[in-house]
Short mmCIF file of N, CA and C in Angstrom, two decimals:
data_model
loop_
_atom_site.label_atom_id
_atom_site.label_comp_id
_atom_site.label_asym_id
_atom_site.label_seq_id
_atom_site.Cartn_x
_atom_site.Cartn_y
_atom_site.Cartn_z
N MET A 1049 37.77 -2.96 -34.05
CA MET A 1049 37.07 -2.54 -32.87
C MET A 1049 37.85 -1.47 -32.11
N ALA A 1050 38.96 -1.05 -32.61
CA ALA A 1050 39.76 -0.03 -31.94
C ALA A 1050 39.10 1.33 -32.01
N ASP A 1051 38.12 1.52 -32.92
CA ASP A 1051 37.47 2.81 -33.07
C ASP A 1051 36.39 3.06 -32.01
N GLU A 1052 35.96 2.04 -31.27
CA GLU A 1052 34.91 2.21 -30.26
C GLU A 1052 35.43 2.97 -29.05
N PRO A 1053 34.63 3.89 -28.50
CA PRO A 1053 35.08 4.62 -27.31
C PRO A 1053 35.14 3.69 -26.10
N LYS A 1054 35.96 4.05 -25.13
CA LYS A 1054 36.16 3.23 -23.92
C LYS A 1054 34.87 3.16 -23.10
N ASN A 1055 34.17 4.29 -22.91
CA ASN A 1055 32.92 4.35 -22.15
C ASN A 1055 31.81 4.88 -23.05
N PRO A 1056 31.17 4.01 -23.83
CA PRO A 1056 30.13 4.49 -24.74
C PRO A 1056 28.92 4.99 -23.93
N PRO A 1057 28.21 6.00 -24.46
CA PRO A 1057 27.01 6.47 -23.76
C PRO A 1057 25.94 5.39 -23.80
N PRO A 1058 24.95 5.46 -22.88
CA PRO A 1058 23.90 4.44 -22.91
C PRO A 1058 23.13 4.47 -24.22
N SER A 1059 22.76 3.31 -24.69
CA SER A 1059 22.04 3.21 -25.95
C SER A 1059 20.55 3.39 -25.71
N TRP A 1060 19.95 4.31 -26.45
CA TRP A 1060 18.51 4.54 -26.36
C TRP A 1060 17.82 3.98 -27.60
N GLY A 1061 18.54 3.29 -28.47
CA GLY A 1061 17.95 2.72 -29.67
C GLY A 1061 17.38 3.82 -30.56
N ASN A 1062 16.18 3.61 -31.08
CA ASN A 1062 15.53 4.59 -31.94
C ASN A 1062 14.71 5.61 -31.16
N ILE A 1063 14.90 5.70 -29.88
CA ILE A 1063 14.13 6.62 -29.05
C ILE A 1063 14.72 8.02 -29.16
N GLY A 1064 13.86 8.98 -29.54
CA GLY A 1064 14.31 10.35 -29.67
C GLY A 1064 14.29 11.10 -28.35
N GLU A 1065 14.73 12.35 -28.38
CA GLU A 1065 14.79 13.18 -27.18
C GLU A 1065 13.42 13.44 -26.56
N HIS A 1066 12.36 13.38 -27.35
CA HIS A 1066 11.02 13.71 -26.86
C HIS A 1066 10.21 12.49 -26.45
N HIS A 1067 10.81 11.30 -26.45
CA HIS A 1067 10.10 10.10 -26.03
C HIS A 1067 9.78 10.20 -24.54
N TRP A 1068 8.62 9.66 -24.11
CA TRP A 1068 8.19 9.80 -22.72
C TRP A 1068 9.19 9.25 -21.73
N SER A 1069 9.92 8.19 -22.10
CA SER A 1069 10.86 7.60 -21.16
C SER A 1069 12.08 8.50 -20.92
N ARG A 1070 12.36 9.37 -21.86
CA ARG A 1070 13.49 10.29 -21.66
C ARG A 1070 13.04 11.60 -21.04
N THR A 1071 11.81 12.04 -21.36
CA THR A 1071 11.35 13.31 -20.82
C THR A 1071 10.97 13.19 -19.34
N ARG A 1072 10.73 11.98 -18.85
CA ARG A 1072 10.35 11.78 -17.45
C ARG A 1072 11.55 11.35 -16.61
N LYS A 1073 12.73 11.58 -17.07
CA LYS A 1073 13.93 11.09 -16.41
C LYS A 1073 14.00 11.48 -14.93
N GLY A 1074 13.66 12.70 -14.57
CA GLY A 1074 13.76 13.14 -13.18
C GLY A 1074 12.45 13.07 -12.42
N ALA A 1075 11.41 12.48 -13.02
CA ALA A 1075 10.09 12.44 -12.38
C ALA A 1075 10.01 11.33 -11.32
N ASN A 1076 9.00 11.43 -10.49
CA ASN A 1076 8.71 10.42 -9.47
C ASN A 1076 9.84 10.20 -8.49
N ARG A 1077 10.49 11.27 -8.12
CA ARG A 1077 11.61 11.17 -7.19
C ARG A 1077 11.19 10.55 -5.86
N GLU A 1078 9.96 10.89 -5.36
CA GLU A 1078 9.51 10.36 -4.07
C GLU A 1078 9.37 8.84 -4.13
N ALA A 1079 8.81 8.34 -5.23
CA ALA A 1079 8.63 6.89 -5.38
C ALA A 1079 9.97 6.18 -5.44
N LEU A 1080 10.89 6.74 -6.19
CA LEU A 1080 12.22 6.12 -6.30
C LEU A 1080 12.92 6.11 -4.95
N ASP A 1081 12.83 7.21 -4.20
CA ASP A 1081 13.43 7.26 -2.87
C ASP A 1081 12.79 6.24 -1.94
N TYR A 1082 11.47 6.09 -2.04
CA TYR A 1082 10.76 5.11 -1.20
C TYR A 1082 11.25 3.70 -1.49
N TYR A 1083 11.37 3.33 -2.77
CA TYR A 1083 11.82 1.98 -3.11
C TYR A 1083 13.29 1.77 -2.75
N ARG A 1084 14.09 2.80 -2.85
CA ARG A 1084 15.49 2.67 -2.42
C ARG A 1084 15.56 2.42 -0.92
N GLU A 1085 14.70 3.12 -0.16
CA GLU A 1085 14.67 2.94 1.29
C GLU A 1085 14.15 1.54 1.64
N ARG A 1086 13.14 1.07 0.90
CA ARG A 1086 12.61 -0.27 1.16
C ARG A 1086 13.63 -1.35 0.89
N SER A 1087 14.55 -1.09 -0.02
CA SER A 1087 15.54 -2.11 -0.34
C SER A 1087 16.52 -2.33 0.81
N LYS A 1088 16.50 -1.44 1.82
CA LYS A 1088 17.37 -1.59 2.98
C LYS A 1088 16.68 -2.31 4.13
N ALA A 1089 15.41 -2.70 3.99
CA ALA A 1089 14.67 -3.37 5.05
C ALA A 1089 15.27 -4.74 5.33
N PRO A 1090 15.08 -5.25 6.56
CA PRO A 1090 15.65 -6.56 6.89
C PRO A 1090 15.14 -7.65 5.96
N GLY A 1091 16.06 -8.44 5.43
CA GLY A 1091 15.70 -9.54 4.55
C GLY A 1091 15.59 -9.17 3.09
N VAL A 1092 15.42 -7.89 2.78
CA VAL A 1092 15.26 -7.47 1.39
C VAL A 1092 16.59 -7.52 0.66
N GLU A 1093 17.66 -7.13 1.36
CA GLU A 1093 18.96 -7.10 0.69
C GLU A 1093 19.38 -8.48 0.21
N GLY A 1094 18.87 -9.53 0.85
CA GLY A 1094 19.17 -10.90 0.42
C GLY A 1094 18.27 -11.37 -0.69
N GLY A 1095 17.27 -10.56 -1.05
CA GLY A 1095 16.39 -10.92 -2.15
C GLY A 1095 15.13 -11.64 -1.73
N GLY A 1096 15.01 -12.04 -0.47
CA GLY A 1096 13.80 -12.74 -0.04
C GLY A 1096 13.72 -14.12 -0.67
N THR A 1097 12.53 -14.65 -0.75
CA THR A 1097 12.32 -15.96 -1.36
C THR A 1097 11.30 -15.82 -2.47
N ALA A 1098 10.97 -16.94 -3.09
CA ALA A 1098 10.02 -16.89 -4.20
C ALA A 1098 8.65 -16.41 -3.75
N ARG A 1099 8.22 -16.77 -2.54
CA ARG A 1099 6.93 -16.33 -2.03
C ARG A 1099 7.15 -15.84 -0.61
N ASN A 1100 6.92 -14.57 -0.38
CA ASN A 1100 7.11 -14.01 0.94
C ASN A 1100 6.14 -12.86 1.15
N PHE A 1101 6.12 -12.33 2.36
CA PHE A 1101 5.32 -11.16 2.65
C PHE A 1101 6.14 -10.23 3.52
N TYR A 1102 5.59 -9.06 3.85
CA TYR A 1102 6.34 -8.04 4.55
C TYR A 1102 5.72 -7.76 5.91
N CYS A 1103 6.56 -7.39 6.85
CA CYS A 1103 6.10 -6.98 8.17
C CYS A 1103 5.45 -5.60 8.06
N MET A 1104 4.33 -5.40 8.73
CA MET A 1104 3.64 -4.12 8.68
C MET A 1104 4.42 -3.03 9.43
N GLN A 1105 5.28 -3.43 10.36
CA GLN A 1105 6.00 -2.45 11.18
C GLN A 1105 7.36 -2.06 10.59
N CYS A 1106 8.20 -3.07 10.29
CA CYS A 1106 9.58 -2.76 9.89
C CYS A 1106 9.84 -2.94 8.39
N ASP A 1107 8.83 -3.36 7.60
CA ASP A 1107 8.97 -3.62 6.17
C ASP A 1107 9.91 -4.78 5.87
N GLY A 1108 10.27 -5.56 6.87
CA GLY A 1108 11.16 -6.69 6.66
C GLY A 1108 10.49 -7.82 5.90
N VAL A 1109 11.26 -8.57 5.12
CA VAL A 1109 10.75 -9.70 4.35
C VAL A 1109 10.62 -10.91 5.28
N ILE A 1110 9.44 -11.53 5.25
CA ILE A 1110 9.17 -12.72 6.06
C ILE A 1110 8.82 -13.86 5.11
N PRO A 1111 9.48 -15.00 5.23
CA PRO A 1111 9.14 -16.14 4.37
C PRO A 1111 7.67 -16.52 4.54
N TYR A 1112 7.03 -16.90 3.45
CA TYR A 1112 5.60 -17.22 3.50
C TYR A 1112 5.31 -18.37 4.45
N GLU A 1113 6.25 -19.27 4.63
CA GLU A 1113 6.06 -20.43 5.49
C GLU A 1113 6.23 -20.10 6.96
N HIS A 1114 6.61 -18.87 7.31
CA HIS A 1114 6.83 -18.47 8.70
C HIS A 1114 5.56 -18.68 9.52
N GLU A 1115 5.67 -19.41 10.63
CA GLU A 1115 4.50 -19.72 11.44
C GLU A 1115 4.54 -19.08 12.80
N GLY A 1116 5.54 -18.32 13.12
CA GLY A 1116 5.63 -17.70 14.43
C GLY A 1116 4.62 -16.56 14.60
N PRO A 1117 4.31 -16.21 15.83
CA PRO A 1117 3.34 -15.15 16.08
C PRO A 1117 3.92 -13.74 15.95
N VAL A 1118 5.25 -13.63 15.80
CA VAL A 1118 5.89 -12.32 15.74
C VAL A 1118 6.85 -12.24 14.55
N CYS A 1119 7.16 -11.02 14.16
CA CYS A 1119 8.12 -10.77 13.08
C CYS A 1119 9.50 -11.23 13.51
N PRO A 1120 10.22 -11.97 12.68
CA PRO A 1120 11.57 -12.41 13.07
C PRO A 1120 12.58 -11.25 13.12
N HIS A 1121 12.24 -10.09 12.55
CA HIS A 1121 13.17 -8.97 12.53
C HIS A 1121 12.96 -8.00 13.69
N CYS A 1122 11.70 -7.60 13.91
CA CYS A 1122 11.44 -6.56 14.91
C CYS A 1122 10.60 -7.04 16.09
N GLY A 1123 10.03 -8.24 16.00
CA GLY A 1123 9.25 -8.77 17.10
C GLY A 1123 7.81 -8.28 17.15
N ALA A 1124 7.35 -7.55 16.13
CA ALA A 1124 5.97 -7.06 16.10
C ALA A 1124 5.02 -8.24 15.91
N ALA A 1125 3.84 -8.15 16.51
CA ALA A 1125 2.84 -9.21 16.38
C ALA A 1125 2.34 -9.30 14.95
N LEU A 1126 2.20 -10.53 14.44
CA LEU A 1126 1.71 -10.77 13.09
C LEU A 1126 0.29 -11.32 13.17
N GLU A 1127 -0.62 -10.74 12.38
CA GLU A 1127 -1.98 -11.26 12.31
C GLU A 1127 -2.00 -12.40 11.30
N ASP A 1128 -2.65 -13.50 11.66
CA ASP A 1128 -2.71 -14.65 10.76
C ASP A 1128 -3.50 -14.36 9.50
N ARG A 1129 -4.54 -13.54 9.61
CA ARG A 1129 -5.44 -13.33 8.47
C ARG A 1129 -5.01 -12.18 7.56
N VAL A 1130 -3.98 -11.42 7.94
CA VAL A 1130 -3.56 -10.27 7.15
C VAL A 1130 -2.11 -10.46 6.70
N LYS A 1131 -1.89 -10.36 5.41
CA LYS A 1131 -0.53 -10.46 4.86
C LYS A 1131 -0.29 -9.26 3.95
N ARG A 1132 0.84 -8.60 4.14
CA ARG A 1132 1.22 -7.47 3.29
C ARG A 1132 2.24 -7.96 2.27
N TYR A 1133 1.85 -7.86 1.00
CA TYR A 1133 2.76 -8.24 -0.07
C TYR A 1133 3.41 -6.99 -0.63
N PHE A 1134 4.09 -7.10 -1.75
CA PHE A 1134 4.88 -5.98 -2.26
C PHE A 1134 4.05 -4.72 -2.46
N ASN A 1135 2.91 -4.83 -3.12
CA ASN A 1135 2.14 -3.61 -3.39
C ASN A 1135 0.66 -3.77 -3.07
N TRP A 1136 0.30 -4.71 -2.20
CA TRP A 1136 -1.08 -4.82 -1.74
C TRP A 1136 -1.10 -5.55 -0.40
N VAL A 1137 -2.23 -5.40 0.29
CA VAL A 1137 -2.45 -6.11 1.55
C VAL A 1137 -3.61 -7.06 1.32
N GLU A 1138 -3.43 -8.31 1.69
CA GLU A 1138 -4.46 -9.33 1.50
C GLU A 1138 -5.04 -9.70 2.85
N ILE A 1139 -6.36 -9.61 2.95
CA ILE A 1139 -7.06 -10.00 4.17
C ILE A 1139 -7.86 -11.25 3.85
N ASN A 1140 -7.55 -12.35 4.51
CA ASN A 1140 -8.16 -13.64 4.18
C ASN A 1140 -9.62 -13.73 4.58
N GLU A 1141 -10.02 -13.06 5.63
CA GLU A 1141 -11.39 -13.12 6.10
C GLU A 1141 -11.97 -11.72 6.09
N PRO A 1142 -13.23 -11.60 5.71
CA PRO A 1142 -13.82 -10.26 5.74
C PRO A 1142 -13.95 -9.75 7.17
N ALA A 1143 -13.90 -8.46 7.30
CA ALA A 1143 -14.05 -7.84 8.62
C ALA A 1143 -15.48 -8.02 9.10
N GLY A 1144 -15.70 -7.79 10.38
CA GLY A 1144 -17.03 -7.90 10.95
C GLY A 1144 -17.97 -6.89 10.32
N SER A 1145 -19.24 -7.03 10.62
CA SER A 1145 -20.28 -6.18 10.05
C SER A 1145 -20.16 -4.75 10.55
N ASP A 1146 -20.56 -3.82 9.70
CA ASP A 1146 -20.60 -2.40 10.07
C ASP A 1146 -21.98 -1.99 10.55
N ALA A 1147 -22.88 -2.96 10.77
CA ALA A 1147 -24.25 -2.64 11.15
C ALA A 1147 -24.31 -1.89 12.47
N LEU A 1148 -23.49 -2.28 13.44
CA LEU A 1148 -23.51 -1.61 14.74
C LEU A 1148 -23.12 -0.14 14.61
N ALA A 1149 -22.13 0.13 13.79
CA ALA A 1149 -21.72 1.52 13.58
C ALA A 1149 -22.83 2.32 12.92
N LEU A 1150 -23.54 1.70 11.98
CA LEU A 1150 -24.65 2.39 11.32
C LEU A 1150 -25.80 2.63 12.29
N VAL A 1151 -26.07 1.67 13.18
CA VAL A 1151 -27.13 1.86 14.17
C VAL A 1151 -26.77 2.99 15.12
N LYS A 1152 -25.51 3.03 15.54
CA LYS A 1152 -25.07 4.11 16.44
C LYS A 1152 -25.20 5.48 15.78
N LEU A 1153 -25.01 5.53 14.49
CA LEU A 1153 -25.14 6.79 13.76
C LEU A 1153 -26.60 7.08 13.43
N GLY A 1154 -27.33 6.06 13.00
CA GLY A 1154 -28.70 6.27 12.53
C GLY A 1154 -29.72 6.46 13.63
N LEU A 1155 -29.53 5.83 14.79
CA LEU A 1155 -30.50 5.94 15.87
C LEU A 1155 -30.68 7.37 16.38
N PRO A 1156 -29.61 8.11 16.68
CA PRO A 1156 -29.80 9.50 17.12
C PRO A 1156 -30.44 10.37 16.03
N ILE A 1157 -30.10 10.11 14.78
CA ILE A 1157 -30.70 10.89 13.70
C ILE A 1157 -32.19 10.60 13.61
N ALA A 1158 -32.57 9.32 13.68
CA ALA A 1158 -33.99 8.95 13.62
C ALA A 1158 -34.75 9.53 14.81
N LEU A 1159 -34.17 9.47 16.01
CA LEU A 1159 -34.82 10.05 17.19
C LEU A 1159 -34.97 11.55 17.06
N GLY A 1160 -33.95 12.21 16.52
CA GLY A 1160 -34.03 13.67 16.31
C GLY A 1160 -35.12 14.03 15.31
N LEU A 1161 -35.21 13.30 14.22
CA LEU A 1161 -36.26 13.56 13.23
C LEU A 1161 -37.65 13.30 13.82
N ALA A 1162 -37.78 12.25 14.63
CA ALA A 1162 -39.06 11.95 15.27
C ALA A 1162 -39.44 13.07 16.24
N ALA A 1163 -38.46 13.58 16.97
CA ALA A 1163 -38.74 14.68 17.90
C ALA A 1163 -39.17 15.93 17.15
N VAL A 1164 -38.50 16.24 16.06
CA VAL A 1164 -38.87 17.42 15.25
C VAL A 1164 -40.26 17.22 14.67
N ALA A 1165 -40.56 16.02 14.17
CA ALA A 1165 -41.90 15.75 13.63
C ALA A 1165 -42.97 15.88 14.70
N ALA A 1166 -42.69 15.40 15.91
CA ALA A 1166 -43.65 15.52 17.02
C ALA A 1166 -43.88 16.98 17.39
N LEU A 1167 -42.82 17.78 17.42
CA LEU A 1167 -42.95 19.20 17.74
C LEU A 1167 -43.76 19.93 16.67
N VAL A 1168 -43.49 19.62 15.41
CA VAL A 1168 -44.24 20.25 14.33
C VAL A 1168 -45.71 19.84 14.40
N TRP A 1169 -45.99 18.57 14.64
CA TRP A 1169 -47.37 18.09 14.75
C TRP A 1169 -48.09 18.76 15.93
N TRP A 1170 -47.38 18.86 17.07
CA TRP A 1170 -47.95 19.49 18.26
C TRP A 1170 -48.23 20.97 18.00
N TRP A 1171 -47.30 21.64 17.30
CA TRP A 1171 -47.43 23.07 17.04
C TRP A 1171 -48.58 23.35 16.07
N LEU A 1172 -48.73 22.50 15.06
CA LEU A 1172 -49.81 22.69 14.06
C LEU A 1172 -51.15 22.21 14.56
N ALA A 1173 -51.22 21.36 15.56
CA ALA A 1173 -52.50 20.82 16.03
C ALA A 1173 -53.24 21.74 16.95
#
């Protein structure tokens, strides 16, 4: 074993120079920087727990069993029905209906069309 170098280069196995994993070596710099920055959030450096979620404000790790109304790291209010996990946000209850927003949008349009129809009918009559 005396023939082995002190610091051998990383082993790529049978992967050649043109394999996708080697050609993309410098790609996705923004994503890597984002995850490096997230690893500095409160509670993340300790690894969190088996089941946890993240604060929407400070990205801190909060144990899933946490029952307080605020984030233990930054004090931001926590919504009971919304939990942010590593790469998705889970909302336990559906949001309220969008019917009111549609009525607010549709009513002026319907009134405008009715007014135009009345003007056209009056003009042609």
